[in-house]
RNA sequence: GGAUGUUUAGCUCAGCUGGGAGAGCAUCGCCUUUACACGGCGGAGGUCAGAGGUUCGAGCCCUCUAACAUCCACCA
């Protein structure tokens, strides 16, 4: 027998381990249709946060649902080495121990990084288990494992051979703290306070006159190669071709004209620094200008900068400003706020620097995706609008910088011959190790993540798993990584497997703090999913996440709702207790009663169950978990607990009813509720399920409820009883009667409800109930299908007030109805069923009005 | 500058193809009743942001406006 209290701690303990050990999480039953979800691999940077919990909960709900629906479900786990993010953490850890990575060298450093990875993935495993995920651990993967090395190499090689990977000298954004290049999307623009510095660039032939040039980054002046003005700018027509003196280094630079310059911005004259600004670089190329690199990748100044060389960029700026000011070449300083690029990982201000990097040529790959999205084989997004986020980004995409000056990751498989331009793409040294050396850089971590859905299944080998589970069925992720990850998986998959990587993409929002702010470590407003589980239970957290997350919309974290999820589960727990307490030990659990032989009330709840199964299944198939849950919720609460269970107390205590019918119904309905709540709350479902008579070893071996088409029954008599009880209860409250006050009840109806009288009796506390075809004295309430007459001790005035209230309500209905029915357009154009329905209602309202008015007269 | 989303009860939010406004929490009244006080019964509380339009009918579709949020692109 179940405990009186729903104790989630006791229930959740050990269940996952048990399921896993019994092999319920294993995929591979080839007698069934395959269904696969590959987990988005969490970074091995630390512990899982509430966002992961959301992701994983959704996936697990889908997997458990599909498994119950008869699929061979593969839910494949894995973790991501997360190049720069992890390296930042490991660097910081070593730094705290007083170690610099360059001291210990690459090999030793990687040992440290792997140690870190093993530790973190251990924690992640424990968290997955706490979240109740049905992961098939026998197939776990890691983005740096051997198979991935093969996949990454093959992809690099093929793209290189096809000319889609190239090495080029371009302006890339550098993270001076991590000392590595970044791709465009790894830059986060933030509004920062800064300054606009105006300098005098004096004319060589007339040192008393000058051009006023503004910049936000004075330190880049060492890289100036010219001044650019717009050829149509009247102010500068005469100075084009002249030379000015760069106040930073006294070099003479020419003034040239190009339409790129905006006449209305700043002074209309712009300094051009080709090696340190993407737009300047383009101009530099156009006019074949020099492109001196004046800053190192660590943010210090190069030898180009004379006495400033070696200084940090910001130190250099301060010193340079003072020096220029002392020459009287500083005009003014304006305070401005502008968008400044920061590194997503280190938060350092990024620096555009010209350098040689490896790139993926994006146009052809992106084009293929865009074309494919126009076909019926496209990747389907839920909600659909996120497809536009993808396609807009792909339609206007720059080449992807894939080389990173890091150690943690896939080393670029390129070997250079010393003293020559020759290079070879190879896993191992192509010749004498004295002559060849490997590229020092590693690949962007997303380069390997992009292969995740197929490389995890064994690609490039044609493994049985790859053949069976690819393309995967569904990807669940947040909208924040559509660019980083989703898009890249799609183009790599189309290019290398000629298939989309997943059929459906389910996009959910981000979990925000109660004020709507993004959760982050620095703000300290994050919530730890494990702490929530410890307080409210995993089932409560899962149910909360599933019901709160409307597709694609952000979730504001709301602890109250987790508590109410817990209360709901407690309700189910107690309804189960009631069922189990009332089923006698000798009841044969194999009893199967034909629908037509059931008590009326039992038929009613089966009809409701059937409707609920249809609604819930429909919503589940569209990943609409909130809708599925709210339908189930109203069935559990309104139909089952509040109504059916209460009524069943009569069925079980009154000889007039078939008790076996009720036993059978109680058990069956409960079981169906468990099966539907199970994907959301697997622990409590399992616990209760195992208390049911005739259960299997686990609820995981059960099938999902199906709609039973043979169930057909007119429930109007039951609804009449329901309304009768509700109306009497309300009557008592409104007339200051105690709930259990005895009344004499007369019911005038043409319905045959003889067999349902005991139910009415018990819940209205009527001392007598009489079915009548005549009018009776006393207070009266008109309901759908009849009139209730109540004889009690309530005064005339109070009765009159009650009646007037009823009359008011009916008059309102009549008004609305007449308005509709007097409208010829409604009659002509509306759905005929609707019209008929309305006419029927109107007739009923008129009848009710007549009756109430008569009552009032009689009083 | 471009795009998207949000605006519904005091608070947090649902509302699927247009057909009498819903939940949780909070609140008010009654109730210890053998599943549950993590409860039951009943009530109060809404110009569905605003303005137009389409429609017999709009929270839902269209247009505009406002506020908030997010993403993309950003000029020295």
Short mmCIF file of C-alpha atoms in Angstrom, two decimals, chain A residues 115-301:
data_model
loop_
_atom_site.label_atom_id
_atom_site.label_comp_id
_atom_site.label_asym_id
_atom_site.label_seq_id
_atom_site.Cartn_x
_atom_site.Cartn_y
_atom_site.Cartn_z
CA UNK A 115 41.60 15.31 -16.50
CA UNK A 116 39.20 18.24 -16.37
CA UNK A 117 36.97 16.67 -19.00
CA UNK A 118 36.75 13.36 -17.16
CA UNK A 119 35.88 15.05 -13.93
CA UNK A 120 33.17 17.23 -15.48
CA UNK A 121 31.62 14.50 -17.58
CA UNK A 122 31.33 12.43 -14.43
CA UNK A 123 29.27 15.18 -12.85
CA UNK A 124 27.21 15.52 -16.01
CA UNK A 125 26.42 11.79 -15.94
CA UNK A 126 25.19 12.06 -12.39
CA UNK A 127 23.01 15.00 -13.35
CA UNK A 128 21.51 13.22 -16.34
CA UNK A 129 20.61 10.41 -14.02
CA UNK A 130 19.00 12.81 -11.58
CA UNK A 131 16.94 14.25 -14.41
CA UNK A 132 15.66 10.76 -15.15
CA UNK A 133 16.90 10.57 -18.73
CA UNK A 134 16.56 7.29 -20.61
CA UNK A 135 19.95 7.60 -22.28
CA UNK A 136 21.54 4.62 -23.98
CA UNK A 137 24.98 4.87 -22.37
CA UNK A 138 26.39 2.02 -24.41
CA UNK A 139 26.46 4.41 -27.34
CA UNK A 140 27.91 7.46 -25.61
CA UNK A 141 30.21 9.69 -27.67
CA UNK A 142 32.64 12.54 -27.19
CA UNK A 143 33.60 15.12 -29.80
CA UNK A 144 37.29 14.27 -29.41
CA UNK A 145 37.00 10.51 -29.39
CA UNK A 146 38.69 8.36 -31.99
CA UNK A 147 35.72 8.05 -34.28
CA UNK A 148 35.29 11.79 -34.25
CA UNK A 149 38.94 12.27 -35.15
CA UNK A 150 38.31 10.21 -38.27
CA UNK A 151 35.14 12.06 -39.15
CA UNK A 152 36.69 15.48 -38.66
CA UNK A 153 39.73 14.60 -40.71
CA UNK A 154 37.66 13.26 -43.55
CA UNK A 155 35.46 16.32 -43.58
CA UNK A 156 38.42 18.67 -43.53
CA UNK A 157 40.17 16.79 -46.28
CA UNK A 158 37.19 16.60 -48.55
CA UNK A 159 36.28 20.24 -48.12
CA UNK A 160 39.89 21.18 -48.78
CA UNK A 161 40.05 19.03 -51.90
CA UNK A 162 36.81 20.56 -53.11
CA UNK A 163 38.17 24.04 -52.58
CA UNK A 164 35.67 24.75 -49.82
CA UNK A 165 38.36 25.11 -47.19
CA UNK A 166 41.12 27.59 -47.86
CA UNK A 167 43.87 29.40 -46.03
CA UNK A 168 43.67 33.12 -46.41
CA UNK A 169 44.92 36.39 -45.06
CA UNK A 170 41.98 38.33 -43.81
CA UNK A 171 40.85 40.55 -40.99
CA UNK A 172 39.60 38.35 -38.19
CA UNK A 173 38.48 39.17 -34.71
CA UNK A 174 41.02 38.32 -32.07
CA UNK A 175 40.40 37.59 -28.46
CA UNK A 176 43.56 39.07 -26.89
CA UNK A 177 42.95 37.26 -23.65
CA UNK A 178 42.60 33.79 -25.12
CA UNK A 179 45.03 34.82 -27.86
CA UNK A 180 42.97 33.24 -30.59
CA UNK A 181 40.96 34.18 -33.63
CA UNK A 182 37.18 33.98 -33.37
CA UNK A 183 34.37 33.57 -35.85
CA UNK A 184 31.88 36.37 -36.34
CA UNK A 185 29.21 34.80 -34.21
CA UNK A 186 31.49 34.40 -31.25
CA UNK A 187 31.49 38.17 -30.86
CA UNK A 188 28.95 39.76 -28.56
CA UNK A 189 28.30 43.43 -29.15
CA UNK A 190 27.71 45.45 -26.03
CA UNK A 191 26.98 49.09 -25.52
CA UNK A 192 30.10 50.56 -23.94
CA UNK A 193 31.05 54.11 -22.96
CA UNK A 194 33.95 55.29 -25.06
CA UNK A 195 35.54 58.35 -26.55
CA UNK A 196 35.78 59.91 -29.93
CA UNK A 197 39.25 61.48 -30.27
CA UNK A 198 39.79 64.24 -32.84
CA UNK A 199 43.34 64.74 -34.11
CA UNK A 200 45.15 67.19 -36.34
CA UNK A 201 46.60 65.56 -39.43
CA UNK A 202 48.69 68.47 -40.65
CA UNK A 203 49.35 69.06 -44.32
CA UNK A 204 52.90 68.33 -45.37
CA UNK A 205 53.06 71.48 -47.45
CA UNK A 206 51.26 73.69 -44.95
CA UNK A 207 51.86 72.67 -41.38
CA UNK A 208 49.59 75.33 -39.94
CA UNK A 209 46.56 73.75 -41.52
CA UNK A 210 45.26 70.27 -40.96
CA UNK A 211 42.47 67.77 -41.46
CA UNK A 212 40.45 66.90 -38.42
CA UNK A 213 40.26 63.12 -38.11
CA UNK A 214 38.28 61.26 -35.46
CA UNK A 215 38.85 57.77 -34.13
CA UNK A 216 37.77 55.64 -31.21
CA UNK A 217 40.97 53.62 -31.28
CA UNK A 218 43.96 55.99 -31.43
CA UNK A 219 46.43 53.13 -31.00
CA UNK A 220 45.58 51.93 -34.49
CA UNK A 221 46.99 55.16 -35.93
CA UNK A 222 50.33 53.42 -36.27
CA UNK A 223 48.72 51.37 -38.98
CA UNK A 224 47.25 54.29 -40.93
CA UNK A 225 48.20 54.22 -44.57
CA UNK A 226 46.04 57.04 -45.92
CA UNK A 227 43.17 59.40 -45.31
CA UNK A 228 39.99 58.85 -47.28
CA UNK A 229 37.38 61.45 -48.20
CA UNK A 230 34.33 61.27 -50.38
CA UNK A 231 35.02 62.57 -53.92
CA UNK A 232 31.71 64.43 -53.85
CA UNK A 233 32.50 66.24 -50.63
CA UNK A 234 32.93 69.92 -51.52
CA UNK A 235 34.96 70.58 -48.37
CA UNK A 236 37.78 68.31 -49.35
CA UNK A 237 37.81 68.62 -53.15
CA UNK A 238 41.04 70.55 -53.12
CA UNK A 239 43.01 68.37 -50.75
CA UNK A 240 42.69 65.08 -52.59
CA UNK A 241 46.15 63.92 -53.59
CA UNK A 242 47.91 66.00 -50.94
CA UNK A 243 49.75 64.45 -48.05
CA UNK A 244 49.26 64.82 -44.32
CA UNK A 245 51.34 63.90 -41.32
CA UNK A 246 50.18 61.12 -39.04
CA UNK A 247 50.52 62.67 -35.57
CA UNK A 248 51.25 59.31 -34.04
CA UNK A 249 54.39 58.49 -35.93
CA UNK A 250 55.03 61.57 -38.11
CA UNK A 251 54.74 59.53 -41.28
CA UNK A 252 53.44 61.20 -44.38
CA UNK A 253 50.32 59.60 -45.78
CA UNK A 254 48.26 60.53 -48.85
CA UNK A 255 44.65 61.70 -49.01
CA UNK A 256 42.63 59.64 -51.41
CA UNK A 257 38.97 59.72 -52.47
CA UNK A 258 36.47 56.91 -52.26
CA UNK A 259 32.69 56.86 -52.22
CA UNK A 260 32.71 54.55 -49.25
CA UNK A 261 33.13 57.50 -46.88
CA UNK A 262 29.95 58.95 -45.46
CA UNK A 263 29.99 62.73 -45.93
CA UNK A 264 27.70 63.26 -43.00
CA UNK A 265 29.50 61.13 -40.47
CA UNK A 266 32.10 62.70 -38.15
CA UNK A 267 34.34 65.11 -39.99
CA UNK A 268 33.78 63.42 -43.32
CA UNK A 269 37.43 62.45 -43.46
CA UNK A 270 38.46 59.00 -42.35
CA UNK A 271 41.76 57.45 -41.49
CA UNK A 272 42.37 54.12 -43.15
CA UNK A 273 44.03 51.29 -41.26
CA UNK A 274 43.90 48.26 -43.57
CA UNK A 275 45.25 45.69 -41.16
CA UNK A 276 42.90 46.53 -38.32
CA UNK A 277 39.49 47.24 -39.71
CA UNK A 278 37.50 45.09 -42.11
CA UNK A 279 36.23 48.03 -44.16
CA UNK A 280 39.62 49.67 -44.27
CA UNK A 281 41.02 46.38 -45.43
CA UNK A 282 38.72 46.41 -48.43
CA UNK A 283 39.80 49.94 -49.30
CA UNK A 284 43.41 48.96 -48.77
CA UNK A 285 43.04 46.11 -51.24
CA UNK A 286 41.28 48.33 -53.75
CA UNK A 287 44.08 50.88 -53.79
CA UNK A 288 46.84 48.39 -53.19
CA UNK A 289 47.93 50.00 -49.95
CA UNK A 290 50.39 48.66 -47.45
CA UNK A 291 48.84 46.93 -44.46
CA UNK A 292 51.17 47.13 -41.52
CA UNK A 293 50.13 45.00 -38.56
CA UNK A 294 50.63 47.10 -35.47
CA UNK A 295 49.19 44.87 -32.81
CA UNK A 296 49.97 41.35 -31.67
CA UNK A 297 47.30 38.79 -31.06
CA UNK A 298 47.71 39.24 -27.32
CA UNK A 299 46.81 42.91 -27.56
CA UNK A 300 50.34 44.31 -27.30
CA UNK A 301 51.82 46.69 -29.82
#
